[in-house]
Short mmCIF file of C-alpha atoms in Angstrom, two decimals:
data_model
loop_
_atom_site.label_atom_id
_atom_site.label_comp_id
_atom_site.label_asym_id
_atom_site.label_seq_id
_atom_site.Cartn_x
_atom_site.Cartn_y
_atom_site.Cartn_z
CA UNK A 96 6.88 43.43 -20.61
CA UNK A 97 3.85 42.67 -18.47
CA UNK A 98 2.79 45.88 -19.74
CA UNK A 99 0.68 43.86 -22.51
CA UNK A 100 0.14 41.21 -21.05
CA UNK A 101 -3.54 42.10 -19.43
CA UNK A 102 -4.50 43.10 -23.20
CA UNK A 103 -3.41 39.30 -24.41
CA UNK A 104 -6.42 37.53 -21.90
CA UNK A 105 -9.50 37.15 -24.52
CA UNK A 106 -7.64 36.62 -27.33
CA UNK A 107 -9.10 33.57 -29.51
CA UNK A 108 -6.30 31.19 -31.46
CA UNK A 109 -7.71 29.84 -35.12
CA UNK A 110 -9.49 27.10 -34.61
CA UNK A 111 -8.86 23.99 -36.01
CA UNK A 112 -9.72 20.24 -37.19
CA UNK A 113 -8.38 16.82 -37.01
CA UNK A 114 -9.66 13.42 -38.26
CA UNK A 115 -8.27 11.33 -35.59
CA UNK A 116 -6.40 8.79 -37.16
CA UNK A 117 -5.77 5.63 -36.01
CA UNK A 118 -1.85 5.97 -37.90
CA UNK A 119 -1.38 8.63 -35.30
CA UNK A 120 -3.19 7.27 -32.90
CA UNK A 121 -1.05 3.94 -32.86
CA UNK A 122 1.96 5.98 -33.06
CA UNK A 123 2.20 7.89 -29.87
CA UNK A 124 1.27 5.32 -28.23
CA UNK A 125 4.55 3.76 -29.41
CA UNK A 126 5.91 6.95 -28.91
CA UNK A 127 5.42 6.53 -24.94
CA UNK A 128 5.40 2.86 -24.84
CA UNK A 129 1.42 2.19 -23.55
CA UNK A 130 1.08 -0.45 -26.55
CA UNK A 131 -2.28 -1.48 -25.15
CA UNK A 132 -4.46 -2.89 -27.33
CA UNK A 133 -7.21 -0.67 -28.34
CA UNK A 134 -4.36 1.51 -28.16
CA UNK A 135 -2.71 0.21 -30.62
CA UNK A 136 -5.31 -0.77 -33.41
CA UNK A 137 -6.54 2.58 -32.85
CA UNK A 138 -9.64 2.01 -31.19
CA UNK A 139 -9.48 3.82 -28.14
CA UNK A 140 -6.61 6.60 -27.38
CA UNK A 141 -4.33 6.93 -24.61
CA UNK A 142 -5.21 10.12 -21.98
CA UNK A 143 -2.47 12.88 -24.05
CA UNK A 144 -4.07 12.12 -27.07
CA UNK A 145 -5.14 15.85 -27.79
CA UNK A 146 -2.21 16.79 -28.06
CA UNK A 147 -1.60 14.65 -31.33
CA UNK A 148 -4.76 17.24 -32.03
CA UNK A 149 -2.95 21.06 -31.17
CA UNK A 150 -0.12 20.42 -32.74
CA UNK A 151 -1.04 18.01 -36.39
CA UNK A 152 -4.07 19.44 -36.30
CA UNK A 153 -2.92 22.51 -37.67
CA UNK A 154 -2.54 24.57 -34.34
CA UNK A 155 0.18 25.52 -32.36
CA UNK A 156 -0.06 29.44 -33.20
CA UNK A 157 -0.41 29.94 -29.92
CA UNK A 158 3.02 30.62 -29.42
CA UNK A 159 2.37 33.60 -32.12
CA UNK A 160 -0.68 34.44 -31.58
CA UNK A 161 2.12 35.28 -27.92
CA UNK A 162 4.61 36.42 -29.19
CA UNK A 163 6.26 33.55 -27.20
CA UNK A 164 11.28 32.97 -28.35
CA UNK A 165 10.40 29.59 -27.92
CA UNK A 166 13.64 29.27 -26.25
CA UNK A 167 12.41 30.88 -23.35
CA UNK A 168 9.44 28.52 -22.69
CA UNK A 169 8.66 26.32 -20.90
CA UNK A 170 5.20 23.98 -20.05
CA UNK A 171 4.64 24.60 -16.71
CA UNK A 172 0.55 22.80 -16.16
CA UNK A 173 -1.31 20.42 -18.51
CA UNK A 174 -5.04 19.63 -17.95
CA UNK A 175 -8.21 18.00 -19.36
CA UNK A 176 -11.74 16.60 -18.62
CA UNK A 177 -12.88 13.75 -20.25
CA UNK A 178 -16.77 14.38 -20.49
CA UNK A 179 -16.84 11.48 -23.44
CA UNK A 180 -14.47 8.55 -25.48
CA UNK A 181 -12.67 10.00 -28.24
CA UNK A 182 -14.37 8.16 -31.09
CA UNK A 183 -11.66 7.21 -33.92
CA UNK A 184 -11.93 8.83 -37.51
CA UNK A 185 -14.74 10.88 -36.03
CA UNK A 186 -13.94 15.35 -36.69
CA UNK A 187 -12.12 17.17 -33.55
CA UNK A 188 -12.95 20.88 -33.98
CA UNK A 189 -10.77 23.22 -31.14
CA UNK A 190 -11.05 26.92 -30.00
CA UNK A 191 -8.81 28.20 -27.56
CA UNK A 192 -8.69 31.09 -25.80
CA UNK A 193 -6.45 32.59 -23.57
CA UNK A 194 -7.62 32.51 -20.40
CA UNK A 195 -5.32 34.20 -18.23
CA UNK A 196 -2.12 35.86 -18.35
CA UNK A 197 0.76 36.87 -15.01
CA UNK A 198 3.49 37.37 -13.98
CA UNK A 199 4.73 35.66 -11.55
CA UNK A 200 8.94 35.27 -10.57
CA UNK A 201 10.14 37.09 -13.04
CA UNK A 202 8.51 34.98 -15.22
CA UNK A 203 5.38 35.18 -17.66
CA UNK A 204 2.34 32.83 -17.15
CA UNK A 205 0.01 31.80 -19.70
CA UNK A 206 -2.99 29.75 -19.60
CA UNK A 207 -4.79 28.68 -22.79
CA UNK A 208 -8.33 26.85 -22.54
CA UNK A 209 -8.59 24.67 -24.85
CA UNK A 210 -12.92 23.43 -26.06
CA UNK A 211 -12.68 20.20 -28.61
CA UNK A 212 -15.51 19.78 -30.01
CA UNK A 213 -16.78 16.88 -31.61
CA UNK A 214 -19.48 17.26 -34.79
CA UNK A 215 -23.04 18.04 -33.56
CA UNK A 216 -20.73 20.96 -31.66
CA UNK A 217 -21.00 19.27 -28.08
CA UNK A 218 -17.49 18.79 -26.16
CA UNK A 219 -15.70 15.64 -26.12
CA UNK A 220 -13.35 17.62 -23.64
CA UNK A 221 -11.78 20.79 -22.30
CA UNK A 222 -7.54 20.73 -21.56
CA UNK A 223 -5.79 23.47 -19.67
CA UNK A 224 -2.51 24.05 -20.38
CA UNK A 225 -0.06 26.85 -17.82
CA UNK A 226 2.33 28.10 -20.18
CA UNK A 227 6.14 30.00 -18.78
CA UNK A 228 8.16 32.39 -20.64
CA UNK A 229 10.85 32.98 -19.03
CA UNK A 230 11.96 36.85 -18.21
CA UNK B 99 -10.25 0.45 -4.13
CA UNK B 100 -9.78 2.10 -1.67
CA UNK B 101 -9.00 5.51 0.27
CA UNK B 102 -5.28 5.65 1.04
CA UNK B 103 -4.31 2.06 -1.15
CA UNK B 104 -1.18 2.45 -3.12
CA UNK B 105 -0.74 1.65 -6.82
CA UNK B 106 1.38 -0.39 -8.45
CA UNK B 107 4.02 1.60 -9.76
CA UNK B 108 5.03 1.53 -13.21
CA UNK B 109 8.60 1.49 -14.25
CA UNK B 110 9.52 2.97 -17.84
CA UNK B 111 12.82 2.25 -19.14
CA UNK B 112 15.25 4.40 -19.99
CA UNK B 113 14.31 7.62 -22.18
CA UNK B 114 16.85 7.58 -24.91
CA UNK B 115 17.27 10.79 -27.17
CA UNK B 116 15.49 8.67 -30.14
CA UNK B 117 12.59 8.49 -27.93
CA UNK B 118 12.22 12.10 -27.50
CA UNK B 119 12.75 12.04 -31.81
CA UNK B 120 9.61 9.64 -31.85
CA UNK B 121 7.85 11.90 -29.54
CA UNK B 122 8.45 14.96 -31.74
CA UNK B 123 7.13 12.85 -34.96
CA UNK B 124 3.83 11.48 -33.35
CA UNK B 125 2.30 14.49 -31.37
CA UNK B 126 3.96 16.73 -33.55
CA UNK B 127 6.31 19.65 -30.99
CA UNK B 128 8.54 19.53 -32.75
CA UNK B 129 9.85 22.44 -30.38
CA UNK B 130 14.04 21.59 -31.02
CA UNK B 131 14.72 22.34 -27.33
CA UNK B 132 14.06 18.12 -27.46
CA UNK B 133 15.28 17.20 -29.87
CA UNK B 134 18.61 19.53 -31.22
CA UNK B 135 21.04 19.26 -29.02
CA UNK B 136 22.69 22.26 -30.44
CA UNK B 137 20.31 24.65 -29.78
CA UNK B 138 19.17 22.91 -26.87
CA UNK B 139 22.49 24.02 -25.16
CA UNK B 140 22.53 27.77 -26.38
CA UNK B 141 18.88 27.26 -24.84
CA UNK B 142 20.96 27.16 -21.81
CA UNK B 143 18.88 23.83 -21.34
CA UNK B 144 22.18 21.77 -20.89
CA UNK B 145 21.65 19.64 -23.35
CA UNK B 146 17.97 18.21 -24.46
CA UNK B 147 15.12 17.95 -22.40
CA UNK B 148 11.78 16.01 -22.35
CA UNK B 149 8.44 16.87 -23.56
CA UNK B 150 6.40 17.15 -20.70
CA UNK B 151 3.84 15.82 -22.39
CA UNK B 152 5.56 12.85 -22.51
CA UNK B 153 6.27 12.42 -18.85
CA UNK B 154 2.01 12.91 -18.60
CA UNK B 155 2.10 9.86 -21.44
CA UNK B 156 3.94 7.63 -18.79
CA UNK B 157 1.55 8.81 -16.21
CA UNK B 158 -1.14 8.61 -18.45
CA UNK B 159 0.25 4.96 -18.73
CA UNK B 160 0.14 4.26 -15.48
CA UNK B 161 -3.68 4.74 -14.73
CA UNK B 162 -4.24 2.67 -17.07
CA UNK B 163 -2.32 -0.01 -16.00
CA UNK B 164 -4.77 0.57 -12.82
CA UNK B 165 -8.33 1.79 -13.60
CA UNK B 166 -9.92 1.75 -16.48
CA UNK B 167 -8.93 4.40 -19.41
CA UNK B 168 -12.14 4.91 -20.57
CA UNK B 169 -13.41 6.12 -16.95
CA UNK B 170 -10.80 9.14 -16.26
CA UNK B 171 -12.86 11.93 -15.69
CA UNK B 172 -9.92 14.64 -15.35
CA UNK B 173 -6.17 14.68 -15.45
CA UNK B 174 -4.09 17.71 -14.37
CA UNK B 175 -0.15 17.83 -14.25
CA UNK B 176 2.10 20.08 -12.59
CA UNK B 177 5.60 20.32 -14.64
CA UNK B 178 7.80 20.21 -11.44
CA UNK B 179 11.40 19.23 -12.66
CA UNK B 180 13.10 18.17 -16.64
CA UNK B 181 13.76 15.39 -17.71
CA UNK B 182 17.09 13.99 -20.09
CA UNK B 183 17.59 10.81 -21.69
CA UNK B 184 19.35 8.47 -19.38
CA UNK B 185 16.47 8.78 -16.94
CA UNK B 186 14.84 5.86 -15.58
CA UNK B 187 11.13 7.07 -14.72
CA UNK B 188 8.74 5.36 -12.66
CA UNK B 189 4.86 6.55 -11.86
CA UNK B 190 4.23 5.78 -7.87
CA UNK B 191 0.35 7.38 -7.76
CA UNK B 192 -2.61 6.41 -5.15
CA UNK B 193 -6.16 6.96 -3.60
CA UNK B 194 -6.36 9.96 -1.75
CA UNK B 195 -10.32 10.83 -2.06
CA UNK B 196 -13.87 9.23 -3.24
CA UNK B 197 -17.30 11.46 -3.46
CA UNK B 198 -20.41 9.05 -5.12
CA UNK B 199 -19.09 9.10 -8.36
CA UNK B 200 -15.06 9.17 -8.27
CA UNK B 201 -12.31 8.21 -6.42
CA UNK B 202 -10.02 11.30 -6.39
CA UNK B 203 -6.37 10.21 -7.13
CA UNK B 204 -2.64 11.29 -7.29
CA UNK B 205 0.30 10.63 -8.20
CA UNK B 206 3.52 11.36 -8.99
CA UNK B 207 6.49 11.04 -11.68
CA UNK B 208 10.02 10.45 -10.28
CA UNK B 209 13.42 9.47 -11.41
CA UNK B 210 16.64 7.53 -9.23
CA UNK B 211 17.09 9.76 -7.29
CA UNK B 212 13.39 10.11 -5.70
CA UNK B 213 13.93 13.28 -7.50
CA UNK B 214 9.69 14.87 -8.78
CA UNK B 215 9.17 15.41 -11.95
CA UNK B 216 5.47 15.51 -12.76
CA UNK B 217 3.29 15.60 -9.88
CA UNK B 218 -0.45 14.24 -10.85
CA UNK B 219 -4.15 15.05 -10.38
CA UNK B 220 -6.97 12.60 -11.54
CA UNK B 221 -10.55 11.41 -11.03
CA UNK B 222 -11.20 8.47 -11.62
CA UNK B 223 -15.73 7.37 -12.18
CA UNK B 224 -16.34 4.39 -9.78
#
């Protein structure tokens, strides 16, 4: 089971692009209950907004790439490093790669790094997600 | 602001099934372990569990209460325990260190029994 793990390091996710819609910003803020005026108006984004980019940008392909059983998958860690704020209506393109894969305590761990770039190719933020697959 | 300072806790409302459905739609994370009770039971979870990212969102809300979100430089969370509908989360935090440009802080999201759901670390520009 763990023999194929190492081969997954370096695998790239299919890139995806998302236009930062103000309505999606407001929707996320309301779902969290974080009702700051700048979020409701869509002028600024909550810190966890990149998850919206991932799922609505056509991503979420990591589970397919890693061939994960969704009944056995848990989110272990999440990290964001912000270089500048996300601006409403801009387009963000995401490139993802499997950075690490290892087995510990009868679970598989995958670290997925994603780089979020603006139209000029500048990095807006970097995320690292640790996905745990129970055996 | 100073190192050692405790930040005012953020008390959230009780998490409801509706909130999880709403969060699924907002985030786009439709993994049924968060929304479909029979699926979550079959997965051995004993019912639906909240998205870890929702609880991270609560911590993000607290950070915005303590500082300016636009000054957030790094935000890391470790998901320690599952959160379920009916639980009431409080986010507490403190400033643990500083450097020339940033405050280094830690925070955690806990339930009423003080069980830690999410442990967070963040750096915020001064």
